[in-house]
Amino acid sequence: MSEDDKKDMPPAAQRALAEAEERRKNAKALDLAPELGGRNGPEPVRYGDWEKKGIAIDF
């Protein structure tokens, strides 16, 4: 989002964006063990179900 877009927002929205950015900067990375033999690409459960080649499989 550009600075010009942010200037057009109400002050409350600007504060919310600033707070969210600060939380993202301060967030710690997850310390997860490496997955062995897992799929490549995005996390398969990002929408609450498994997806392969655009087909969602809910089980």
CSV table of C-alpha atoms in Angstrom, one decimal:
chain,number,residue,atom,x,y,z
A,1,MET,CA,0.0,0.0,0.0
A,2,SER,CA,1.5,3.3,-1.0
A,3,GLU,CA,1.8,6.3,1.3
A,4,ASP,CA,-0.8,8.2,-0.8
A,5,ASP,CA,-3.4,5.5,-0.2
A,6,LYS,CA,-2.7,5.6,3.6
A,7,LYS,CA,-3.2,9.4,3.7
A,8,ASP,CA,-6.7,9.0,2.3
A,9,MET,CA,-7.6,6.7,5.2
A,10,PRO,CA,-9.3,7.8,8.4
A,11,PRO,CA,-6.9,8.2,11.4
A,12,ALA,CA,-8.2,5.0,13.1
A,13,ALA,CA,-7.3,2.9,10.0
A,14,GLN,CA,-3.9,4.5,9.8
A,15,ARG,CA,-3.3,3.6,13.5
A,16,ALA,CA,-4.5,0.0,12.9
A,17,LEU,CA,-2.1,-0.4,9.9
A,18,ALA,CA,0.8,1.0,12.0
A,19,GLU,CA,0.0,-1.4,14.9
A,20,ALA,CA,-0.3,-4.4,12.5
A,21,GLU,CA,3.1,-3.5,10.9
A,22,GLU,CA,4.7,-3.2,14.4
A,23,ARG,CA,3.2,-6.7,15.4
A,24,ARG,CA,4.6,-8.2,12.2
A,25,LYS,CA,8.1,-6.8,12.9
A,26,ASN,CA,8.0,-8.1,16.5
A,27,ALA,CA,6.6,-11.5,15.7
A,28,LYS,CA,8.9,-14.4,16.3
A,29,ALA,CA,9.3,-17.0,13.5
A,30,LEU,CA,7.9,-20.4,14.3
A,31,ASP,CA,10.5,-22.9,15.4
A,32,LEU,CA,9.1,-25.9,13.6
A,33,ALA,CA,11.0,-29.1,12.9
A,34,PRO,CA,11.8,-29.7,9.2
A,35,GLU,CA,9.3,-31.8,7.4
A,36,LEU,CA,10.7,-35.0,5.9
A,37,GLY,CA,9.1,-36.1,2.6
A,38,GLY,CA,6.5,-33.4,2.6
A,39,ARG,CA,4.9,-31.5,-0.3
A,40,ASN,CA,6.6,-28.6,-2.0
A,41,GLY,CA,4.8,-25.3,-2.2
A,42,PRO,CA,2.4,-23.5,0.1
A,43,GLU,CA,1.1,-25.0,3.3
A,44,PRO,CA,-1.5,-27.6,2.2
A,45,VAL,CA,-3.9,-26.8,5.1
A,46,ARG,CA,-3.9,-23.1,4.6
A,47,TYR,CA,-7.7,-23.1,4.0
A,48,GLY,CA,-8.6,-25.8,6.5
A,49,ASP,CA,-8.4,-28.6,3.9
A,50,TRP,CA,-5.9,-30.3,1.7
A,51,GLU,CA,-5.5,-29.0,-1.9
A,52,LYS,CA,-3.7,-30.6,-4.7
A,53,LYS,CA,-3.6,-29.2,-8.2
A,54,GLY,CA,-6.4,-26.9,-7.4
A,55,ILE,CA,-8.8,-29.6,-6.1
A,56,ALA,CA,-9.6,-29.3,-2.4
A,57,ILE,CA,-9.9,-32.6,-0.5
A,58,ASP,CA,-11.6,-32.4,2.9
A,59,PHE,CA,-11.2,-35.5,5.0
